[in-house]
Amino acid sequence: MPELPEVEVARRAIEEHCVGKRIVQCSVADDPKVIDGVTPSDLESALVGKTIVAAMRKGKNLWLRLESPPFPTFQFGMAGAIYIKGVTLTKYKRSAVSDADEWPSKYSKVLVKMDDGLELSFTDKRRFARVRLLEDPESVAPISELGPDALLELMPIDAFMESLSKKKIAIKALLLDQSFISGIGNWIADEVLYQAKIHPNQIASSLSRESCKALHNCIREVIDKALEVGADSSQFPQDWIFHSREKKPGNAFVDGKKIEFITVGGRTSAYVPELQKLTANQLEETSHKKSAKTRSNKKVDMEESANISKKTKDPKRQAKKTGETKKGKTQKQDEEALSSLKKRKESSQAETRQKKAKK
C-alpha cells in the first residue's frame, strides 16, 4: 500500500504541475464507499472554478488547498493513487493503472481538468481509499488524530527516546500506530527495524539508547532514500529487506541471511533472526512471565489435588461412601440367597416328581 514516500511523490507532482491552475471541469464517481460524506455533485461544484494554491500532506493523507474552502482530501488506503495525464508518476503494486488503459481509468474516483488542459485523476482499484470535502482538514479526523509526520516532524532524538521509554508495546506495532508517528506503514517499519537490527517484537521501552539512535537514523535514511528515487521500489538499494518481503517463507533471503515471518500488531512482519534478536533483558522478562505462568498452573493443580484429598479424607463423606458400599454388599448377598433358595426349591420339586414316577 502507499506509504509516506509514495504519497509525498504524488504531492510533489501536484505542486510542480498543478499549483496556480484553475479547475474548469470535475467528474466524481458515484461510489459512496470512497466518496465519503459528500455527494458527487456537491464535490464537483466545490472544485470547479477554484484555483489550486498548494498540495498538502500529513502521514499518508493528502489534500488540495484551494483559493477558498472547502478542500478535497485524499486518504489513500490500500491502493489509492494520483495520476497526472502525460506525467510519469510512481506506480506501486495493487494500485498501478496500465498505460494501455483508457483515460480516465475505470478506477478513477475524482477527475479534474485544469484551465491549460492538464488533467489529474485520483484512482482506487480496491475501494479502501476515502475522498472527503472539509473546511479545515487539519482540525478534524483522520488528520487531526495523526502523530508527528515522519518526514517533516520527526521528533528530535532525545524526545524520541523519552517517548519510546513510556511505550510498553512491541516496537513494530508502535511504528504502525499513526497517532505516535504518521506515515510509516508495513514495509517502512520492516525496513527500518531490519537496518537498525531490532527485533519487531522488542518492547519499545526496553530499547537501549544505542538502539533508539539507530532506529531514529534509519527512519530518516529510509524515507530520504525512497524519495531520492521517486519512491520507485525497483531503484531501492538491493540490500534492503524490501525486495524479499513478499517471497514465500523458506525462500526469502537478504544478503544471504534467511528472512522469517511473524505477526506483530496484526500485520505480517519480515525480519532476519540472525541479526534482529530480542535483547537479554526482554528474554529474561519473557522467561519470568512463562515461569510465573507455570507456577500459577502448578498452584492450581496442587489446589485441585488437595481438594480431592480433602474430599477423600472427609469422615462424613467416607461414612456416606462406606454406607453406600455396605448397602451394595447387603443387596448383593440377599440376591444370592434368594437365588440359592430358588434353586433348592426347584431341585426338591424335581425329586418329588421322580419318586411319583417310580411308584
mmCIF file of C-alpha atoms in Angstrom:
data_model
loop_
_atom_site.group_PDB
_atom_site.id
_atom_site.type_symbol
_atom_site.label_atom_id
_atom_site.label_comp_id
_atom_site.label_asym_id
_atom_site.label_seq_id
_atom_site.Cartn_x
_atom_site.Cartn_y
_atom_site.Cartn_z
ATOM 1 C CA MET A 1 0.000 0.000 0.000
ATOM 2 C CA PRO A 2 1.156 3.588 -0.475
ATOM 3 C CA GLU A 3 3.130 4.930 2.470
ATOM 4 C CA LEU A 4 4.726 8.279 3.130
ATOM 5 C CA PRO A 5 7.216 8.242 0.204
ATOM 6 C CA GLU A 6 4.574 7.325 -2.381
ATOM 7 C CA VAL A 7 2.117 9.945 -1.144
ATOM 8 C CA GLU A 8 4.853 12.586 -0.904
ATOM 9 C CA VAL A 9 5.885 11.914 -4.513
ATOM 10 C CA ALA A 10 2.255 12.465 -5.571
ATOM 11 C CA ARG A 11 2.122 15.695 -3.555
ATOM 12 C CA ARG A 12 5.311 16.979 -5.169
ATOM 13 C CA ALA A 13 3.960 16.191 -8.649
ATOM 14 C CA ILE A 14 0.782 18.169 -7.958
ATOM 15 C CA GLU A 15 2.874 21.002 -6.511
ATOM 16 C CA GLU A 16 5.005 21.071 -9.650
ATOM 17 C CA HIS A 17 2.338 20.642 -12.319
ATOM 18 C CA CYS A 18 -0.999 21.820 -10.914
ATOM 19 C CA VAL A 19 -0.473 24.648 -8.408
ATOM 20 C CA GLY A 20 -1.603 28.020 -9.732
ATOM 21 C CA LYS A 21 -4.021 26.452 -12.205
ATOM 22 C CA ARG A 22 -7.788 26.783 -12.155
ATOM 23 C CA ILE A 23 -10.108 23.783 -12.197
ATOM 24 C CA VAL A 24 -12.563 24.139 -15.053
ATOM 25 C CA GLN A 25 -14.128 20.694 -15.016
ATOM 26 C CA CYS A 26 -14.619 17.919 -12.446
ATOM 27 C CA SER A 27 -16.090 14.432 -12.586
ATOM 28 C CA VAL A 28 -16.684 12.402 -9.412
ATOM 29 C CA ALA A 29 -17.596 8.716 -9.342
ATOM 30 C CA ASP A 30 -20.885 7.624 -7.793
ATOM 31 C CA ASP A 31 -19.157 5.476 -5.187
ATOM 32 C CA PRO A 32 -20.323 6.319 -1.628
ATOM 33 C CA LYS A 33 -17.820 3.885 -0.121
ATOM 34 C CA VAL A 34 -14.917 6.020 -1.394
ATOM 35 C CA ILE A 35 -16.596 9.416 -1.752
ATOM 36 C CA ASP A 36 -17.227 9.919 1.950
ATOM 37 C CA GLY A 37 -19.746 12.356 3.434
ATOM 38 C CA VAL A 38 -20.405 14.349 0.288
ATOM 39 C CA THR A 39 -22.411 13.775 -2.873
ATOM 40 C CA PRO A 40 -20.586 13.633 -6.207
ATOM 41 C CA SER A 41 -22.429 16.740 -7.426
ATOM 42 C CA ASP A 42 -21.558 18.761 -4.317
ATOM 43 C CA LEU A 43 -17.898 17.782 -4.588
ATOM 44 C CA GLU A 44 -17.839 18.738 -8.264
ATOM 45 C CA SER A 45 -19.469 22.121 -7.530
ATOM 46 C CA ALA A 46 -16.996 22.843 -4.710
ATOM 47 C CA LEU A 47 -13.972 22.313 -7.003
ATOM 48 C CA VAL A 48 -14.990 23.824 -10.327
ATOM 49 C CA GLY A 49 -13.822 27.427 -10.747
ATOM 50 C CA LYS A 50 -11.288 27.192 -7.876
ATOM 51 C CA THR A 51 -7.534 27.677 -8.248
ATOM 52 C CA ILE A 52 -5.175 25.162 -6.635
ATOM 53 C CA VAL A 53 -2.986 27.092 -4.199
ATOM 54 C CA ALA A 54 -0.980 24.229 -2.696
ATOM 55 C CA ALA A 55 -0.782 20.474 -2.257
ATOM 56 C CA MET A 56 -0.539 19.439 1.398
ATOM 57 C CA ARG A 57 0.302 16.147 3.098
ATOM 58 C CA LYS A 58 0.478 14.645 6.558
ATOM 59 C CA GLY A 59 1.304 10.988 7.041
ATOM 60 C CA LYS A 60 -0.458 9.081 4.286
ATOM 61 C CA ASN A 61 -3.116 11.761 3.721
ATOM 62 C CA LEU A 62 -3.065 14.425 1.013
ATOM 63 C CA TRP A 63 -5.290 17.413 0.367
ATOM 64 C CA LEU A 64 -5.549 20.260 -2.126
ATOM 65 C CA ARG A 65 -5.581 23.763 -0.683
ATOM 66 C CA LEU A 66 -7.799 25.817 -2.959
ATOM 67 C CA GLU A 67 -8.203 29.607 -3.056
ATOM 68 C CA SER A 68 -11.065 29.180 -0.569
ATOM 69 C CA PRO A 69 -12.512 26.310 1.472
ATOM 70 C CA PRO A 70 -13.780 23.624 1.473
ATOM 71 C CA PHE A 71 -10.843 21.473 0.366
ATOM 72 C CA PRO A 72 -10.782 17.943 -1.121
ATOM 73 C CA THR A 73 -8.798 15.420 0.953
ATOM 74 C CA PHE A 74 -7.490 12.030 -0.110
ATOM 75 C CA GLN A 75 -6.842 9.162 2.300
ATOM 76 C CA PHE A 76 -5.024 6.659 0.081
ATOM 77 C CA GLY A 77 -5.985 3.440 1.876
ATOM 78 C CA MET A 78 -4.661 0.228 0.297
ATOM 79 C CA ALA A 79 -4.497 1.278 -3.322
ATOM 80 C CA GLY A 80 -5.235 4.972 -3.781
ATOM 81 C CA ALA A 81 -3.073 6.686 -6.405
ATOM 82 C CA ILE A 82 -2.625 10.042 -8.122
ATOM 83 C CA TYR A 83 -2.198 10.196 -11.904
ATOM 84 C CA ILE A 84 -1.493 13.293 -13.987
ATOM 85 C CA LYS A 85 -2.063 12.865 -17.700
ATOM 86 C CA GLY A 86 1.230 12.995 -19.535
ATOM 87 C CA VAL A 87 3.313 12.990 -16.324
ATOM 88 C CA THR A 88 5.161 9.865 -15.186
ATOM 89 C CA LEU A 89 4.485 9.077 -11.545
ATOM 90 C CA THR A 90 5.437 6.209 -9.282
ATOM 91 C CA LYS A 91 3.435 3.055 -9.792
ATOM 92 C CA TYR A 92 3.202 0.757 -6.826
ATOM 93 C CA LYS A 93 1.722 -2.702 -6.522
ATOM 94 C CA ARG A 94 -2.058 -3.042 -6.091
ATOM 95 C CA SER A 95 -2.672 0.451 -7.443
ATOM 96 C CA ALA A 96 -0.931 0.761 -10.815
ATOM 97 C CA VAL A 97 -3.142 1.519 -13.765
ATOM 98 C CA SER A 98 -1.737 0.245 -17.039
ATOM 99 C CA ASP A 99 -0.516 2.813 -19.545
ATOM 100 C CA ALA A 100 -2.558 0.908 -22.104
ATOM 101 C CA ASP A 101 -5.800 1.563 -20.191
ATOM 102 C CA GLU A 102 -8.227 4.212 -21.331
ATOM 103 C CA TRP A 103 -8.080 7.712 -19.853
ATOM 104 C CA PRO A 104 -9.604 8.327 -17.461
ATOM 105 C CA SER A 105 -9.236 4.918 -15.900
ATOM 106 C CA LYS A 106 -12.341 2.967 -14.978
ATOM 107 C CA TYR A 107 -10.968 3.113 -11.418
ATOM 108 C CA SER A 108 -10.962 6.907 -11.346
ATOM 109 C CA LYS A 109 -12.870 8.366 -8.393
ATOM 110 C CA VAL A 110 -12.118 12.058 -8.940
ATOM 111 C CA LEU A 111 -11.056 13.583 -12.259
ATOM 112 C CA VAL A 112 -10.256 17.292 -12.598
ATOM 113 C CA LYS A 113 -9.324 19.279 -15.697
ATOM 114 C CA MET A 114 -7.274 22.475 -15.415
ATOM 115 C CA ASP A 115 -7.584 25.648 -17.469
ATOM 116 C CA ASP A 116 -4.492 24.719 -19.500
ATOM 117 C CA GLY A 117 -5.913 21.295 -20.407
ATOM 118 C CA LEU A 118 -3.901 19.308 -17.835
ATOM 119 C CA GLU A 119 -5.884 16.522 -16.164
ATOM 120 C CA LEU A 120 -5.454 14.924 -12.747
ATOM 121 C CA SER A 121 -7.097 11.721 -11.546
ATOM 122 C CA PHE A 122 -7.334 10.008 -8.168
ATOM 123 C CA THR A 123 -7.879 6.275 -8.666
ATOM 124 C CA ASP A 124 -8.607 3.408 -6.312
ATOM 125 C CA LYS A 125 -8.767 -0.178 -7.554
ATOM 126 C CA ARG A 126 -9.656 -1.721 -4.192
ATOM 127 C CA ARG A 127 -12.057 0.914 -2.783
ATOM 128 C CA PHE A 128 -10.386 1.312 0.604
ATOM 129 C CA ALA A 129 -9.482 4.951 -0.066
ATOM 130 C CA ARG A 130 -11.571 7.856 1.188
ATOM 131 C CA VAL A 131 -12.218 11.194 -0.513
ATOM 132 C CA ARG A 132 -13.740 13.923 1.667
ATOM 133 C CA LEU A 133 -14.608 17.610 1.366
ATOM 134 C CA LEU A 134 -13.552 19.526 4.502
ATOM 135 C CA GLU A 135 -13.463 23.138 5.632
ATOM 136 C CA ASP A 136 -10.264 22.620 7.637
ATOM 137 C CA PRO A 137 -8.735 19.175 7.060
ATOM 138 C CA GLU A 138 -6.125 19.512 9.826
ATOM 139 C CA SER A 139 -8.729 20.166 12.516
ATOM 140 C CA VAL A 140 -10.817 17.010 12.026
ATOM 141 C CA ALA A 141 -10.223 13.256 11.900
ATOM 142 C CA PRO A 142 -8.377 11.472 10.498
ATOM 143 C CA ILE A 143 -5.690 14.156 10.007
ATOM 144 C CA SER A 144 -6.195 15.784 13.412
ATOM 145 C CA GLU A 145 -5.523 12.427 15.100
ATOM 146 C CA LEU A 146 -2.165 11.851 13.411
ATOM 147 C CA GLY A 147 1.123 11.992 15.265
ATOM 148 C CA PRO A 148 4.182 13.908 14.007
ATOM 149 C CA ASP A 149 4.917 13.373 10.335
ATOM 150 C CA ALA A 150 7.885 11.004 9.897
ATOM 151 C CA LEU A 151 9.452 13.249 7.235
ATOM 152 C CA LEU A 152 8.526 16.778 8.269
ATOM 153 C CA GLU A 153 8.170 16.490 12.041
ATOM 154 C CA LEU A 154 10.341 13.587 13.186
ATOM 155 C CA MET A 155 10.992 14.096 16.897
ATOM 156 C CA PRO A 156 14.500 15.124 17.989
ATOM 157 C CA ILE A 157 16.464 12.127 19.241
ATOM 158 C CA ASP A 158 16.100 12.974 22.956
ATOM 159 C CA ALA A 159 12.333 13.420 22.682
ATOM 160 C CA PHE A 160 12.145 10.259 20.574
ATOM 161 C CA MET A 161 13.959 8.202 23.227
ATOM 162 C CA GLU A 162 11.839 9.640 26.022
ATOM 163 C CA SER A 163 8.660 8.826 24.113
ATOM 164 C CA LEU A 164 9.794 5.238 23.445
ATOM 165 C CA SER A 165 10.664 4.742 27.110
ATOM 166 C CA LYS A 166 6.981 5.163 28.003
ATOM 167 C CA LYS A 167 5.642 2.651 25.482
ATOM 168 C CA LYS A 168 5.335 -0.921 26.721
ATOM 169 C CA ILE A 169 4.308 -2.455 23.406
ATOM 170 C CA ALA A 170 6.169 -4.133 20.552
ATOM 171 C CA ILE A 171 8.206 -1.598 18.591
ATOM 172 C CA LYS A 172 6.764 -2.751 15.239
ATOM 173 C CA ALA A 173 3.210 -2.191 16.486
ATOM 174 C CA LEU A 174 4.204 1.238 17.794
ATOM 175 C CA LEU A 175 5.713 2.306 14.468
ATOM 176 C CA LEU A 176 2.459 1.349 12.738
ATOM 177 C CA ASP A 177 0.455 3.477 15.171
ATOM 178 C CA GLN A 178 -0.300 6.622 13.167
ATOM 179 C CA SER A 179 -1.085 8.573 16.340
ATOM 180 C CA PHE A 180 2.510 8.011 17.503
ATOM 181 C CA ILE A 181 4.262 8.827 14.246
ATOM 182 C CA SER A 182 2.471 9.237 10.922
ATOM 183 C CA GLY A 183 3.446 7.999 7.501
ATOM 184 C CA ILE A 184 5.153 4.733 8.425
ATOM 185 C CA GLY A 185 3.407 1.630 7.140
ATOM 186 C CA ASN A 186 4.288 -2.038 6.999
ATOM 187 C CA TRP A 187 7.175 -2.002 4.529
ATOM 188 C CA ILE A 188 8.933 1.018 6.053
ATOM 189 C CA ALA A 189 8.581 -0.422 9.578
ATOM 190 C CA ASP A 190 10.130 -3.731 8.471
ATOM 191 C CA GLU A 191 12.928 -1.906 6.655
ATOM 192 C CA VAL A 192 13.949 0.439 9.458
ATOM 193 C CA LEU A 193 13.862 -2.337 12.061
ATOM 194 C CA TYR A 194 15.984 -4.576 9.833
ATOM 195 C CA GLN A 195 18.537 -1.858 9.223
ATOM 196 C CA ALA A 196 18.593 -0.896 12.908
ATOM 197 C CA LYS A 197 18.922 -4.599 13.861
ATOM 198 C CA ILE A 198 15.902 -4.504 16.167
ATOM 199 C CA HIS A 199 13.504 -7.427 16.625
ATOM 200 C CA PRO A 200 9.932 -6.365 15.679
ATOM 201 C CA ASN A 201 8.606 -7.804 18.958
ATOM 202 C CA GLN A 202 11.101 -5.913 21.120
ATOM 203 C CA ILE A 203 9.217 -3.848 23.695
ATOM 204 C CA ALA A 204 9.758 -0.164 22.866
ATOM 205 C CA SER A 205 10.534 0.858 26.450
ATOM 206 C CA SER A 206 13.271 -1.793 26.671
ATOM 207 C CA LEU A 207 15.306 -0.413 23.770
ATOM 208 C CA SER A 208 18.806 0.735 24.640
ATOM 209 C CA ARG A 209 19.957 4.276 23.924
ATOM 210 C CA GLU A 210 22.060 2.955 21.021
ATOM 211 C CA SER A 211 19.079 1.114 19.516
ATOM 212 C CA CYS A 212 16.895 4.201 19.817
ATOM 213 C CA LYS A 213 19.502 6.262 17.972
ATOM 214 C CA ALA A 214 19.893 3.615 15.274
ATOM 215 C CA LEU A 215 16.115 3.446 14.765
ATOM 216 C CA HIS A 216 15.807 7.240 14.613
ATOM 217 C CA ASN A 217 18.567 7.431 11.992
ATOM 218 C CA CYS A 218 17.126 4.581 9.923
ATOM 219 C CA ILE A 219 13.661 6.156 9.762
ATOM 220 C CA ARG A 220 15.189 9.302 8.301
ATOM 221 C CA GLU A 221 17.564 7.451 5.951
ATOM 222 C CA VAL A 222 14.987 5.014 4.546
ATOM 223 C CA ILE A 223 12.428 7.741 3.816
ATOM 224 C CA ASP A 224 15.061 10.054 2.316
ATOM 225 C CA LYS A 225 16.418 7.288 0.078
ATOM 226 C CA ALA A 226 12.938 6.274 -1.083
ATOM 227 C CA LEU A 227 12.173 9.895 -2.004
ATOM 228 C CA GLU A 228 15.544 10.287 -3.716
ATOM 229 C CA VAL A 229 14.487 7.673 -6.289
ATOM 230 C CA GLY A 230 10.936 8.970 -6.587
ATOM 231 C CA ALA A 231 9.529 6.109 -4.463
ATOM 232 C CA ASP A 232 10.362 3.774 -7.350
ATOM 233 C CA SER A 233 10.868 0.489 -5.484
ATOM 234 C CA SER A 234 12.865 -1.007 -8.349
ATOM 235 C CA GLN A 235 15.569 1.523 -7.504
ATOM 236 C CA PHE A 236 15.677 0.850 -3.775
ATOM 237 C CA PRO A 237 19.092 -0.458 -2.616
ATOM 238 C CA GLN A 238 19.453 -4.166 -3.333
ATOM 239 C CA ASP A 239 20.465 -4.892 0.256
ATOM 240 C CA TRP A 240 17.086 -3.724 1.550
ATOM 241 C CA ILE A 241 14.791 -6.369 3.014
ATOM 242 C CA PHE A 242 12.030 -4.718 0.961
ATOM 243 C CA HIS A 243 12.852 -6.783 -2.123
ATOM 244 C CA SER A 244 12.248 -10.116 -0.353
ATOM 245 C CA ARG A 245 9.344 -9.250 1.965
ATOM 246 C CA GLU A 246 6.722 -10.799 -0.289
ATOM 247 C CA LYS A 247 8.558 -14.029 -1.048
ATOM 248 C CA LYS A 248 7.339 -17.302 0.410
ATOM 249 C CA PRO A 249 8.694 -18.437 3.795
ATOM 250 C CA GLY A 250 11.777 -20.581 3.275
ATOM 251 C CA ASN A 251 12.628 -18.828 0.017
ATOM 252 C CA ALA A 252 13.190 -15.333 1.376
ATOM 253 C CA PHE A 253 16.766 -14.141 1.933
ATOM 254 C CA VAL A 254 18.581 -10.820 2.186
ATOM 255 C CA ASP A 255 22.359 -10.614 1.957
ATOM 256 C CA GLY A 256 22.419 -14.403 2.196
ATOM 257 C CA LYS A 257 20.568 -14.375 5.520
ATOM 258 C CA LYS A 258 17.222 -16.076 5.987
ATOM 259 C CA ILE A 259 14.097 -13.990 6.429
ATOM 260 C CA GLU A 260 11.338 -15.240 8.692
ATOM 261 C CA PHE A 261 7.773 -14.012 9.051
ATOM 262 C CA ILE A 262 5.748 -13.400 12.196
ATOM 263 C CA THR A 263 2.622 -11.421 13.025
ATOM 264 C CA VAL A 264 3.139 -8.241 15.050
ATOM 265 C CA GLY A 265 0.453 -5.648 15.617
ATOM 266 C CA GLY A 266 -1.866 -7.645 13.403
ATOM 267 C CA ARG A 267 0.473 -7.355 10.414
ATOM 268 C CA THR A 268 2.808 -9.846 8.781
ATOM 269 C CA SER A 269 6.345 -8.827 9.663
ATOM 270 C CA ALA A 270 9.551 -9.810 7.883
ATOM 271 C CA TYR A 271 12.765 -9.943 9.908
ATOM 272 C CA VAL A 272 16.184 -11.633 9.995
ATOM 273 C CA PRO A 273 16.584 -13.698 13.202
ATOM 274 C CA GLU A 274 20.352 -13.805 12.759
ATOM 275 C CA LEU A 275 20.550 -10.010 13.088
ATOM 276 C CA GLN A 276 17.353 -8.975 14.839
ATOM 277 C CA LYS A 277 17.417 -10.612 18.262
ATOM 278 C CA LEU A 278 15.385 -9.927 21.369
ATOM 279 C CA THR A 279 17.639 -8.339 23.975
ATOM 280 C CA ALA A 280 18.684 -10.278 27.069
ATOM 281 C CA ASN A 281 16.519 -8.202 29.396
ATOM 282 C CA GLN A 282 13.374 -8.932 27.370
ATOM 283 C CA LEU A 283 14.240 -12.625 27.066
ATOM 284 C CA GLU A 284 14.634 -12.709 30.850
ATOM 285 C CA GLU A 285 11.302 -10.928 31.296
ATOM 286 C CA THR A 286 9.617 -13.336 28.863
ATOM 287 C CA SER A 287 11.164 -16.283 30.706
ATOM 288 C CA HIS A 288 9.998 -14.830 34.035
ATOM 289 C CA LYS A 289 6.455 -14.488 32.711
ATOM 290 C CA LYS A 290 6.492 -18.085 31.479
ATOM 291 C CA SER A 291 7.841 -19.286 34.849
ATOM 292 C CA ALA A 292 5.165 -17.304 36.666
ATOM 293 C CA LYS A 293 2.521 -18.874 34.446
ATOM 294 C CA THR A 294 3.968 -22.342 35.107
ATOM 295 C CA ARG A 295 3.986 -21.683 38.851
ATOM 296 C CA SER A 296 0.407 -20.496 38.648
ATOM 297 C CA ASN A 297 -0.617 -23.657 36.779
ATOM 298 C CA LYS A 298 1.190 -25.829 39.346
ATOM 299 C CA LYS A 299 -0.578 -24.000 42.160
ATOM 300 C CA VAL A 300 -3.932 -24.695 40.553
ATOM 301 C CA ASP A 301 -3.012 -28.372 40.132
ATOM 302 C CA MET A 302 -1.917 -28.603 43.775
ATOM 303 C CA GLU A 303 -5.121 -26.967 44.984
ATOM 304 C CA GLU A 304 -7.189 -29.371 42.918
ATOM 305 C CA SER A 305 -5.205 -32.332 44.334
ATOM 306 C CA ALA A 306 -5.684 -31.000 47.857
ATOM 307 C CA ASN A 307 -9.418 -30.688 47.310
ATOM 308 C CA ILE A 308 -9.609 -34.253 46.052
ATOM 309 C CA SER A 309 -7.574 -35.465 49.015
ATOM 310 C CA LYS A 310 -9.747 -33.490 51.422
ATOM 311 C CA LYS A 311 -12.873 -34.999 49.964
ATOM 312 C CA THR A 312 -11.346 -38.464 50.308
ATOM 313 C CA LYS A 313 -10.440 -37.897 53.955
ATOM 314 C CA ASP A 314 -13.728 -36.221 54.897
ATOM 315 C CA PRO A 315 -15.252 -38.504 57.652
ATOM 316 C CA LYS A 316 -18.831 -37.728 56.654
ATOM 317 C CA ARG A 317 -18.070 -38.369 53.020
ATOM 318 C CA GLN A 318 -16.206 -41.529 53.960
ATOM 319 C CA ALA A 319 -19.112 -42.672 56.158
ATOM 320 C CA LYS A 320 -21.528 -41.989 53.371
ATOM 321 C CA LYS A 321 -19.304 -43.815 50.922
ATOM 322 C CA THR A 322 -18.882 -46.769 53.363
ATOM 323 C CA GLY A 323 -22.631 -46.893 53.940
ATOM 324 C CA GLU A 324 -23.196 -46.963 50.194
ATOM 325 C CA THR A 325 -20.665 -49.786 49.904
ATOM 326 C CA LYS A 326 -22.254 -51.813 52.721
ATOM 327 C CA LYS A 327 -25.653 -51.252 51.260
ATOM 328 C CA GLY A 328 -24.395 -52.506 47.943
ATOM 329 C CA LYS A 329 -22.866 -55.635 49.539
ATOM 330 C CA THR A 330 -26.049 -56.440 51.562
ATOM 331 C CA GLN A 331 -28.187 -56.138 48.464
ATOM 332 C CA LYS A 332 -25.880 -58.475 46.573
ATOM 333 C CA GLN A 333 -25.935 -61.045 49.413
ATOM 334 C CA ASP A 334 -29.757 -61.000 49.552
ATOM 335 C CA GLU A 335 -29.941 -61.562 45.817
ATOM 336 C CA GLU A 336 -27.548 -64.527 46.060
ATOM 337 C CA ALA A 337 -29.562 -66.077 48.977
ATOM 338 C CA LEU A 338 -32.829 -65.798 47.028
ATOM 339 C CA SER A 339 -31.208 -67.390 44.019
ATOM 340 C CA SER A 340 -29.915 -70.296 46.139
ATOM 341 C CA LEU A 341 -33.323 -70.807 47.790
ATOM 342 C CA LYS A 342 -34.991 -70.874 44.382
ATOM 343 C CA LYS A 343 -32.554 -73.474 43.104
ATOM 344 C CA ARG A 344 -33.107 -75.707 46.170
ATOM 345 C CA LYS A 345 -36.878 -75.431 45.788
ATOM 346 C CA GLU A 346 -36.683 -76.383 42.109
ATOM 347 C CA SER A 347 -34.418 -79.326 42.978
ATOM 348 C CA SER A 348 -36.854 -80.561 45.673
ATOM 349 C CA GLN A 349 -39.790 -80.368 43.274
ATOM 350 C CA ALA A 350 -37.839 -82.364 40.715
ATOM 351 C CA GLU A 351 -37.059 -85.129 43.244
ATOM 352 C CA THR A 352 -40.730 -85.333 44.220
ATOM 353 C CA ARG A 353 -41.779 -85.768 40.604
ATOM 354 C CA GLN A 354 -39.206 -88.537 40.120
ATOM 355 C CA LYS A 355 -40.459 -90.502 43.171
ATOM 356 C CA LYS A 356 -44.076 -90.306 41.963
ATOM 357 C CA ALA A 357 -42.974 -91.558 38.546
ATOM 358 C CA LYS A 358 -41.292 -94.692 40.070
ATOM 359 C CA LYS A 359 -44.472 -95.649 42.016
#
